[in-house]
């Protein structure tokens, strides 16, 4: 990974809860194409961009390492009775598990793993539901063992009873799926582009990852309510003293003031996020989360913060909204603590209501169904961050790759049937690895030296050199990274086809792409990783047939047509000849 330079631009935001009035969004018919935006609202198609991309959709899933989903890509076992996967000719190899790592893995050879030592093993489609692994900031460092990557069973492993291979032991953390289970993802990789060198910006679980993808920063944590002391005094804490009189967030905790948050432990964040920059330039954007709309009632009668959905794969009802995944809720400037509803469909994605003057109550935070409604009405924001209802977000323990696949295909099948697809890019990536084994180790470029939390290179050490700066411009602890490797796919008419990029990138690379495409390269500052995050441009091909970003599509890009559409079966992940019935207007939560 490239060295992350320091950026001295301290930013302080007032830590206040926004008082928003909940209002019911009226039922509004889809707006005609000629009136797609209200007065004062800029259409994404009219905003200048550095590339032909006018709409970016980020599907941000939960807790998967690259090896867990792509260890043997593009070779699948293809057992009888499961969706088959056969690679296209010329499919490139990835940095997956070699024959040596499959047969003689250091996690199997290391006696410190005890009876749980295991080689990597294939998990079958029938084993989609598994236990959640240990994915804490410190545990993941210990599993990598100074880069040897040989202590995963000991430090991040968790057992699931039943099954074959290392099921029933902590060696289950070595398991991986192939194209017979994560079939849709393998098919997307075949027809579009993916990276095999994408990493979390820091070690640790979901909340740090949620913050990295929108702000590139986990320093500047402000306590709203807590039952915890810093990690040095409480080994199960979610924050450390950063060494400069402030705090850095390293583990999961709820956002402050959210009506669904645990009242005993809540935090807010200083610094800017990408929504702040988009607002300053009048560019539409939105955060769309399953379960965020507290007024909806599910088929099982649940509503409010306890709205839930039954997953037959997991065999349980799973609460739709998980507040510690809600990226923009941690910042006072972009929070919607009461889950107030947008004033109208036309207001979705915009700071103000349709009159262009009155502040919209939703403040860019919406339920997931609002995304589909906005797209159908011709009011898709320029930038959209999507989080599935929890049972479909892929997080082991309450979700699974089959439910996750159904969500991803629903979104992409839907988008491909709407006019904006020719100028759309979809990024599918994950917030952390869940602790699942991944053999690839990225040398530390952002060191940290907390005496208790940092353990990568021994007690109190994660990397070497001087820690990078935090929100106030001074070096801070608690941001050790890059962390673990995660999958990262780009699905777009402008994506390279059947391509694997080896350029190092991270979660903050999403922020960088938005900045480079819409904001002329403006950076967040305040020590954000966006300043040195790798670029995802290697996964696109904008040069075909020449022409600038505003040239007619047909004159310069032969893939901006039906040939760039790939419809997949939501259940099997297999390729379809036509979109599934009803997928042009899906119902969501």
XYZ file of C-alpha atoms in Angstrom:
589
model
C 0.000 0.000 0.000
C 1.298 3.494 -0.723
C 2.433 5.556 2.222
C -0.333 7.795 3.518
C 0.870 11.359 3.756
C -0.163 13.688 6.508
C -2.613 16.440 5.740
C -2.700 19.326 8.175
C -6.243 20.690 8.109
C -7.878 20.331 11.532
C -11.652 20.411 11.474
C -14.010 20.762 14.415
C -17.774 20.356 14.148
C -20.184 21.203 16.943
C -21.343 18.043 18.673
C -25.058 18.614 18.743
C -28.101 16.514 18.045
C -30.142 17.783 15.176
C -33.744 18.360 16.173
C -35.706 17.090 13.226
C -39.471 16.821 12.938
C -40.703 13.448 11.767
C -43.052 13.721 8.868
C -44.734 11.204 6.635
C -43.639 11.287 3.016
C -46.772 11.537 0.907
C -47.475 9.052 -1.838
C -46.261 10.744 -5.005
C -46.482 9.343 -8.491
C -43.295 9.016 -10.491
C -42.292 12.393 -11.842
C -42.260 12.775 -15.630
C -38.822 12.711 -17.176
C -39.117 16.376 -18.141
C -39.654 17.370 -14.510
C -37.270 15.007 -12.812
C -36.031 17.584 -10.332
C -37.757 20.416 -8.541
C -36.671 24.053 -8.928
C -33.357 24.593 -7.147
C -32.389 20.915 -7.424
C -29.532 20.158 -9.792
C -29.904 17.062 -11.950
C -26.903 14.701 -11.709
C -26.794 14.526 -15.504
C -26.216 18.276 -15.630
C -23.397 18.328 -13.078
C -19.837 18.331 -14.456
C -17.853 15.162 -13.785
C -14.356 14.005 -14.615
C -15.677 10.742 -16.129
C -18.896 9.642 -17.853
C -20.188 8.394 -14.471
C -23.116 10.504 -13.266
C -24.492 8.031 -10.692
C -22.449 6.052 -8.157
C -24.162 3.378 -6.056
C -22.124 1.879 -3.202
C -23.481 -1.424 -1.866
C -21.668 -1.793 1.439
C -21.980 -5.279 2.883
C -20.728 -6.865 6.072
C -17.801 -8.937 7.226
C -16.142 -10.866 4.407
C -12.465 -11.393 3.628
C -11.312 -11.754 0.029
C -10.202 -15.370 0.529
C -13.533 -16.210 2.159
C -15.336 -15.506 -1.150
C -12.650 -15.694 -3.850
C -9.954 -18.088 -2.541
C -10.103 -20.441 -5.562
C -11.543 -18.069 -8.203
C -12.173 -18.884 -11.021
C -12.226 -22.614 -10.208
C -15.333 -24.015 -8.478
C -15.950 -27.563 -7.291
C -19.332 -27.817 -9.109
C -20.912 -30.640 -7.067
C -24.121 -32.131 -8.408
C -27.280 -30.262 -7.461
C -25.650 -26.852 -6.940
C -25.440 -23.866 -9.312
C -22.502 -24.555 -11.594
C -19.772 -22.074 -12.406
C -17.528 -22.397 -15.446
C -15.042 -19.615 -16.074
C -14.964 -17.753 -19.367
C -11.885 -18.332 -21.529
C -9.088 -15.960 -20.629
C -10.310 -15.318 -17.101
C -7.375 -13.876 -15.130
C -6.102 -15.487 -11.965
C -6.352 -13.698 -8.621
C -4.061 -13.609 -5.623
C -5.966 -16.455 -4.022
C -4.943 -19.568 -2.161
C -2.139 -21.485 -3.833
C -1.954 -25.259 -3.751
C 0.657 -24.970 -0.999
C -1.524 -22.750 1.177
C -4.445 -25.141 0.686
C -2.458 -28.254 1.638
C 0.211 -26.986 4.054
C -1.064 -23.754 5.570
C 0.867 -22.036 8.382
C -2.333 -22.026 10.465
C -2.312 -25.821 10.330
C 1.382 -26.028 11.125
C 1.409 -23.560 14.030
C 1.129 -25.492 17.287
C -0.103 -22.354 19.049
C -3.508 -22.960 17.417
C -3.777 -26.234 19.323
C -6.566 -28.630 18.425
C -8.192 -25.931 16.292
C -5.349 -25.801 13.750
C -6.710 -26.253 10.224
C -5.944 -25.909 6.570
C -8.334 -23.832 4.429
C -11.372 -25.848 3.381
C -14.330 -25.409 1.052
C -17.668 -24.656 2.702
C -20.659 -25.916 0.792
C -23.771 -24.001 -0.252
C -25.641 -26.020 2.396
C -23.341 -24.422 5.012
C -24.202 -20.827 4.180
C -25.248 -20.018 7.761
C -22.215 -19.879 10.052
C -21.143 -18.391 13.352
C -19.793 -14.851 13.547
C -15.992 -14.840 13.863
C -13.980 -12.564 16.163
C -13.168 -9.389 14.226
C -12.007 -6.930 16.866
C -9.203 -4.439 16.238
C -6.707 -6.279 18.464
C -7.757 -9.840 17.592
C -7.229 -9.278 13.867
C -3.738 -7.913 14.490
C -2.893 -10.941 16.617
C -4.165 -13.308 13.926
C -1.760 -11.776 11.392
C 1.136 -12.339 13.804
C 3.602 -9.784 12.393
C 2.632 -10.703 8.827
C 2.901 -14.495 9.170
C -0.914 -14.821 9.032
C -0.775 -18.022 11.071
C -2.866 -17.475 14.237
C -6.387 -17.098 12.892
C -7.941 -20.084 14.732
C -6.473 -18.917 18.039
C -7.463 -15.272 17.875
C -10.363 -14.806 15.439
C -11.867 -18.287 15.126
C -15.362 -19.220 16.270
C -17.115 -22.563 15.932
C -20.390 -23.557 14.279
C -21.738 -26.981 15.185
C -22.436 -29.479 12.422
C -21.094 -29.607 8.914
C -17.825 -30.962 7.608
C -14.225 -29.850 7.536
C -13.359 -27.763 10.578
C -16.973 -27.075 11.572
C -17.356 -27.419 15.309
C -13.880 -25.993 15.938
C -12.325 -22.540 15.804
C -10.603 -23.767 12.663
C -13.839 -22.904 10.863
C -12.323 -19.439 10.422
C -10.242 -20.999 7.625
C -13.325 -21.855 5.547
C -14.114 -20.368 2.142
C -16.948 -20.450 -0.396
C -16.615 -20.843 -4.143
C -18.683 -20.085 -7.245
C -21.325 -22.640 -6.297
C -22.383 -20.484 -3.316
C -21.306 -16.905 -4.089
C -22.262 -17.526 -7.701
C -23.563 -14.030 -8.432
C -20.347 -12.365 -7.262
C -18.237 -14.687 -9.400
C -20.451 -13.954 -12.409
C -20.191 -10.203 -11.839
C -16.407 -10.593 -11.681
C -16.526 -12.473 -15.009
C -18.327 -9.713 -16.840
C -17.060 -6.615 -15.043
C -14.035 -5.736 -12.876
C -12.786 -6.494 -9.401
C -9.758 -5.854 -7.221
C -7.730 -8.492 -5.420
C -5.745 -5.865 -3.500
C -8.440 -3.976 -1.584
C -7.964 -3.597 2.165
C -9.726 -2.135 5.145
C -8.081 1.141 6.127
C -7.578 -0.047 9.702
C -7.945 -3.284 11.591
C -11.237 -3.811 13.345
C -14.973 -4.396 12.918
C -17.996 -2.720 11.351
C -18.157 0.772 12.843
C -14.559 1.679 11.909
C -15.222 0.349 8.410
C -18.449 2.341 8.121
C -16.566 5.513 9.029
C -13.649 4.823 6.684
C -15.832 4.502 3.569
C -17.444 7.917 4.112
C -14.717 9.876 5.928
C -11.429 7.934 5.899
C -11.097 8.732 9.597
C -11.719 7.035 12.976
C -10.016 9.650 15.155
C -11.999 12.434 16.806
C -14.479 10.226 18.647
C -16.609 12.175 21.130
C -18.345 10.381 24.009
C -22.079 10.988 24.322
C -22.714 8.240 26.874
C -20.472 5.370 27.945
C -20.107 2.462 30.311
C -16.562 1.827 29.097
C -13.141 3.143 29.970
C -10.382 3.338 27.324
C -9.108 0.017 25.982
C -5.997 0.185 28.157
C -8.282 -0.070 31.203
C -11.071 -2.188 29.687
C -10.119 -4.886 27.192
C -13.632 -4.889 25.685
C -13.758 -1.157 25.072
C -14.497 0.487 21.728
C -12.005 3.360 22.004
C -8.492 4.287 23.063
C -6.824 7.466 24.240
C -5.175 8.717 21.048
C -2.092 10.136 22.785
C -3.087 13.738 22.004
C -5.845 14.253 24.556
C -8.582 12.797 22.360
C -10.024 9.424 21.421
C -9.845 7.047 18.459
C -12.663 4.573 17.781
C -11.430 1.005 17.273
C -14.496 -1.208 17.790
C -18.304 -1.112 17.473
C -20.508 1.395 19.294
C -23.819 3.088 18.490
C -24.127 6.621 17.055
C -25.153 9.402 19.424
C -28.775 10.513 19.697
C -30.193 7.908 17.292
C -33.575 6.908 18.730
C -32.630 3.262 18.120
C -29.199 3.464 19.800
C -28.285 1.866 23.101
C -28.667 4.792 25.525
C -25.748 3.560 27.641
C -23.041 3.686 24.945
C -23.106 6.326 22.197
C -20.498 8.412 20.380
C -20.239 11.087 17.694
C -17.351 11.956 15.378
C -15.515 15.183 14.639
C -14.217 15.958 11.171
C -15.865 15.950 7.765
C -17.426 13.167 5.727
C -17.996 12.992 1.975
C -21.605 14.144 2.432
C -20.337 17.488 3.739
C -18.293 18.058 0.590
C -21.148 17.035 -1.697
C -23.503 19.394 0.146
C -21.080 22.277 -0.273
C -21.137 21.759 -4.041
C -24.895 21.186 -4.344
C -24.466 17.570 -5.482
C -27.289 15.192 -4.582
C -26.539 12.173 -2.426
C -28.210 9.828 -0.002
C -27.710 7.120 2.611
C -30.318 4.364 2.181
C -30.516 1.750 4.947
C -32.731 -1.252 5.467
C -34.956 -0.674 8.510
C -34.226 3.045 8.795
C -37.820 4.030 7.962
C -39.445 3.448 11.356
C -42.960 4.042 10.010
C -43.063 0.970 7.781
C -44.628 -2.251 9.015
C -43.178 -5.578 7.890
C -45.229 -8.601 6.882
C -44.629 -10.115 10.324
C -46.171 -7.054 12.009
C -42.908 -5.600 13.318
C -42.206 -1.887 13.046
C -40.102 0.910 14.534
C -36.612 0.116 15.751
C -37.567 -3.548 16.180
C -38.689 -4.126 12.600
C -37.403 -7.555 11.555
C -37.386 -10.040 8.692
C -37.329 -13.833 8.801
C -34.481 -15.579 6.987
C -35.095 -19.257 6.193
C -31.349 -19.685 5.613
C -30.442 -18.425 9.089
C -33.675 -19.807 10.556
C -34.473 -16.723 12.629
C -36.050 -13.280 12.615
C -33.331 -10.660 12.176
C -33.758 -6.998 13.118
C -33.531 -4.907 9.928
C -31.700 -1.831 11.218
C -28.319 -2.037 12.935
C -27.444 1.397 14.172
C -23.692 0.884 14.578
C -23.491 0.361 10.805
C -24.992 3.782 10.035
C -22.034 5.720 8.655
C -23.503 9.257 8.382
C -25.366 9.086 11.705
C -22.081 9.625 13.585
C -21.666 13.182 12.260
C -23.843 16.053 13.515
C -23.865 17.620 10.052
C -25.385 14.562 8.343
C -27.336 12.902 11.162
C -31.066 12.207 11.228
C -31.461 10.989 14.825
C -35.277 10.827 14.777
C -35.362 9.017 11.415
C -37.498 11.848 10.030
C -39.002 11.164 6.620
C -38.262 13.186 3.474
C -40.845 15.803 2.576
C -41.366 14.351 -0.916
C -39.897 12.010 -3.479
C -38.429 15.036 -5.264
C -36.531 15.990 -2.090
C -34.699 12.651 -1.855
C -30.978 13.258 -2.222
C -31.252 16.994 -1.601
C -30.578 19.181 1.408
C -33.673 21.297 0.832
C -37.274 20.534 0.047
C -38.755 20.920 -3.438
C -39.036 24.692 -2.975
C -35.249 24.850 -2.882
C -35.281 26.832 0.381
C -36.767 24.840 3.261
C -34.454 22.352 4.965
C -35.645 18.801 4.282
C -36.215 16.834 7.507
C -34.462 13.653 6.326
C -31.043 15.322 5.957
C -29.954 12.787 3.282
C -30.781 9.714 5.439
C -33.510 7.417 4.170
C -35.035 3.993 4.266
C -33.883 1.560 1.615
C -37.229 1.611 -0.190
C -36.710 5.343 -0.803
C -33.832 4.528 -3.146
C -36.005 2.432 -5.452
C -38.758 5.036 -5.300
C -36.375 7.854 -6.216
C -34.865 5.965 -9.159
C -38.309 5.067 -10.522
C -39.332 8.725 -10.250
C -36.269 9.836 -12.215
C -34.724 11.426 -9.129
C -31.762 9.138 -8.444
C -29.053 10.977 -6.473
C -25.590 11.374 -7.929
C -24.123 9.344 -5.042
C -26.015 6.664 -3.104
C -24.765 4.504 -0.230
C -26.893 1.357 0.253
C -27.060 -0.956 3.265
C -29.264 -4.041 3.054
C -31.668 -5.038 5.817
C -29.469 -6.958 8.228
C -30.517 -10.457 7.186
C -29.187 -9.673 3.685
C -25.971 -7.795 4.523
C -23.753 -10.917 4.585
C -22.695 -10.685 8.249
C -22.087 -14.198 9.586
C -24.200 -15.062 12.618
C -27.388 -13.373 11.403
C -26.944 -13.228 7.621
C -25.362 -15.409 4.954
C -24.051 -15.320 1.377
C -27.324 -16.585 -0.127
C -29.504 -13.857 1.383
C -26.764 -11.356 0.580
C -26.705 -12.482 -3.052
C -30.453 -11.939 -3.339
C -30.060 -8.299 -2.272
C -27.109 -7.482 -4.504
C -28.758 -8.968 -7.592
C -32.030 -7.196 -6.824
C -30.330 -3.808 -6.796
C -28.260 -4.389 -9.933
C -31.048 -6.082 -11.913
C -33.231 -3.080 -11.042
C -30.696 -0.409 -12.000
C -29.931 -2.015 -15.359
C -33.555 -1.531 -16.423
C -33.579 2.230 -15.902
C -32.313 4.961 -18.245
C -29.521 6.115 -15.958
C -27.673 2.788 -16.223
C -25.521 3.967 -19.139
C -23.907 6.510 -16.791
C -23.921 4.432 -13.584
C -21.220 2.617 -11.623
C -22.002 0.219 -8.789
C -19.331 -0.566 -6.214
C -19.855 -3.706 -4.131
C -17.514 -3.963 -1.172
C -17.427 -4.796 2.540
C -16.805 -3.037 5.844
C -14.474 -5.624 7.415
C -13.357 -9.245 7.153
C -15.263 -10.682 10.154
C -11.922 -12.224 11.113
C -12.188 -14.827 8.310
C -8.791 -16.011 7.149
C -7.057 -14.139 4.361
C -3.477 -14.934 3.503
C -2.590 -11.535 2.001
C -0.846 -9.200 4.405
C -0.360 -5.502 3.655
C 2.659 -3.940 5.395
C 1.625 -1.221 7.829
C 1.697 2.345 6.498
C -0.323 3.839 9.367
C 1.366 2.667 12.599
C -0.034 2.787 16.131
C 1.432 2.129 19.542
C -1.339 1.792 22.099
C 0.155 -0.338 24.916
C -2.861 -2.686 25.051
C -4.846 -2.433 21.809
C -1.944 -2.753 19.358
C -0.468 -6.260 19.151
C 0.541 -6.895 15.520
C 4.308 -6.819 16.039
C 4.292 -7.576 19.759
C 2.867 -5.894 22.836
C 2.035 -2.251 22.185
C 3.199 -2.201 18.583
C 1.515 -2.174 15.189
C 4.026 -1.156 12.554
C 6.992 1.189 12.765
C 7.627 4.901 12.468
C 5.373 7.796 13.425
C 1.573 7.466 13.584
C -0.384 9.468 11.031
C -2.287 12.560 12.042
C -5.805 12.719 13.389
C -8.525 15.330 13.001
C -6.503 18.002 14.839
C -3.303 17.563 12.837
C -1.184 15.664 15.373
C -0.063 11.999 15.185
C -2.564 9.713 16.916
C -2.799 6.059 17.911
C -5.586 3.638 17.061
C -5.500 3.851 13.259
C -3.235 0.898 12.494
C -3.578 -0.243 8.920
C -4.070 -1.268 6.241
C -6.035 -4.047 7.864
C -7.477 -7.159 6.286
C -8.186 -7.781 2.595
C -11.776 -7.529 1.369
C -13.557 -8.083 -1.968
C -14.171 -5.025 -4.143
C -16.151 -5.123 -7.411
C -17.060 -2.422 -9.943
C -20.154 -3.141 -12.061
C -20.811 -0.640 -14.816
C -21.027 -0.232 -18.601
C -17.716 1.580 -18.137
C -16.009 -1.161 -16.109
C -13.383 -3.328 -17.713
C -14.715 -6.758 -18.621
C -13.464 -9.916 -16.881
C -10.671 -7.912 -15.340
C -8.761 -8.174 -12.064
C -6.958 -5.081 -10.834
C -3.895 -5.554 -8.641
C -3.535 -1.851 -7.768
C -3.643 -1.368 -3.962
C -6.833 0.349 -2.794
C -8.799 0.685 0.433
C -12.211 1.680 1.749
C -11.246 5.351 1.546
C -10.691 4.841 -2.190
C -14.487 5.157 -2.513
C -14.252 8.661 -1.021
C -11.375 9.457 -3.366
C -13.354 8.411 -6.456
C -16.257 10.675 -5.476
C -13.850 13.551 -4.858
C -12.045 13.016 -8.149
C -15.200 12.572 -10.216
C -17.427 15.332 -8.799
C -15.219 17.620 -6.705
C -12.128 18.269 -8.852
C -9.963 16.288 -6.450
C -10.865 18.218 -3.291
C -9.916 16.229 -0.162
C -11.549 16.030 3.253
C -8.415 17.011 5.160
C -8.084 16.425 8.888
C -5.899 13.352 8.392
C -8.415 11.458 6.276
C -7.007 8.462 4.434
C -8.584 9.783 1.223
C -5.420 11.877 0.669
C -3.304 8.798 -0.089
C -5.866 6.071 -0.795
C -5.311 4.181 -4.024
C -7.410 5.051 -7.058
C -10.061 2.663 -8.411
C -9.696 4.092 -11.944
C -7.746 0.981 -12.966
C -11.051 -0.935 -12.997
C -12.627 1.373 -15.592
C -12.019 1.965 -19.277
C -13.049 5.501 -20.156
C -10.813 5.774 -23.217
C -12.694 3.559 -25.659
C -13.495 5.324 -28.930
C -12.187 8.607 -27.480
C -14.231 11.631 -26.530
C -14.600 13.632 -23.357
C -16.878 12.998 -20.408
C -19.721 14.980 -21.997
C -19.508 13.445 -25.475
C -22.512 11.425 -26.701
C -22.281 7.919 -25.285
C -22.930 6.137 -28.566
C -20.101 8.004 -30.262
C -17.397 6.799 -27.974
C -18.288 3.734 -25.994
C -19.575 0.519 -27.584
C -20.409 -1.041 -24.199
C -22.949 1.624 -23.217
C -25.802 -0.544 -24.463
C -27.598 -3.806 -23.690
C -24.331 -5.733 -24.009
C -23.198 -4.197 -20.719
C -26.203 -5.564 -18.831
C -25.937 -8.796 -16.885
C -29.123 -10.135 -15.308
C -28.659 -12.754 -12.612
C -31.017 -15.101 -10.816
C -31.435 -13.825 -7.225
C -31.547 -17.355 -5.795
C -28.884 -19.183 -7.788
C -26.742 -16.273 -8.971
C -26.735 -17.746 -12.479
C -26.930 -15.754 -15.728
C -30.386 -15.049 -17.160
C -31.335 -14.147 -20.714
C -33.805 -11.502 -19.494
C -34.455 -9.599 -16.261
C -36.428 -11.533 -13.616
C -40.143 -10.843 -13.479
C -40.935 -7.828 -11.288
C -37.282 -6.777 -10.933
C -37.840 -3.402 -12.623
C -39.881 -2.241 -9.622
C -38.870 -4.304 -6.592
C -40.359 -4.010 -3.159
C -37.890 -3.447 -0.362
C -37.695 -2.633 3.319
